[in-house]
């Protein structure tokens, strides 16, 4: 009995037999051992004589032939757009969603999409309105204080100072006149005293009057000097200081008013932002939630934060599929590789556009499996919608006109890879040099010729194969040389 060596579609999570790590080879060998023991035990129980080699030899064989082999990997993903218009929350802090449009709704520009709770913002507007009025009143009062301080300086120089100075100057003139008069009276009284017309007492009185007038003149001169040298300067410093302080107070109140007005304007703007509307016509979808979440990030009664993406409006002409590629084969996935995308009602040909350099977060929700996000670019066609499930087959390699052998015909041991070839003398063991695999067939580089028949599932029929996989590790022999004279593919 023969089997078809070239299935139409092959999928792979493993890359190449020769490149497997020793740990992986022994792990696989252990599974084969368990399988072999199970098969042998069942055969011994239910089939009399099953443990004995059959004289007629095994009946399940496969004829080695040349053909094409496609090595690919298949993963499940979700359709999404590569160009999304993000609708974000513009309200600071956390806000409660009171209403949200249904996922997948077609909308027009200006349609309401999300409404957020406004109570907190309305309270803030009321408070900031009061604060703004108070700040404006304080600012206007400070403006008046500055104006008064500016007027006070010329008012002093042209008013109080000049009035006081003029008053003292007038007193000075009077004091000088009084002194001159007193001096003349003293001279006149002295002349009369010499002639005997007045008494000495009267002369002394006139002399005292002169002294008194001199003292009054000096007092007035001192007052004028103090006014010009000290009083004026002190008053000017006070007035200038008041002006500077008033100006700084005005700047402070102006900044306070601007701050309160800004808070009020921002609160009013946030009140408007509590209603999110469509910027353009198109499809509206919910953003994908994290894998570990059981509910979407946007729903009625959910709290959302500032700058959180609430909704997406995808560009349906630029679609892609994001899949996770296992870490064991991610090195074999390159941008530009061909891919086939199977959607619920259509199959498309695409290509790999990018492979993430950092693995996606792994956790209990992923079974701690490490995968790398890979983007598959789709052609522009009508019909595909975001959120559709997609099966993606990425072609890693294509081999043309190569010898292949079924995976079921190969036994992997510590000594190497072997198969059993059907001959006239029975099944004979053959050492193999293998290449890539699609998990159904393996490329044969050396060890077999086209047309030879190999035994399928040799562990079930050949005692030698059973002994090979059950051989203890410490008895492993040096791998026997591969028959390089056999037909092979480089």
Tab-separated table of C-alpha atoms in Angstrom, residues 86-91 306-311:
chain	number	residue	atom	x	y	z
A	86	UNK	CA	-8.322	57.074	17.000
A	87	UNK	CA	-11.021	58.778	19.058
A	88	UNK	CA	-9.507	59.533	22.460
A	89	UNK	CA	-10.854	60.805	25.757
A	90	UNK	CA	-9.883	64.470	26.137
A	91	UNK	CA	-11.209	64.929	29.672
A	306	UNK	CA	-7.475	60.977	29.583
A	307	UNK	CA	-5.886	60.054	26.221
A	308	UNK	CA	-7.375	56.557	26.356
A	309	UNK	CA	-8.438	55.332	22.920
A	310	UNK	CA	-12.202	54.905	23.150
A	311	UNK	CA	-13.141	54.073	19.566
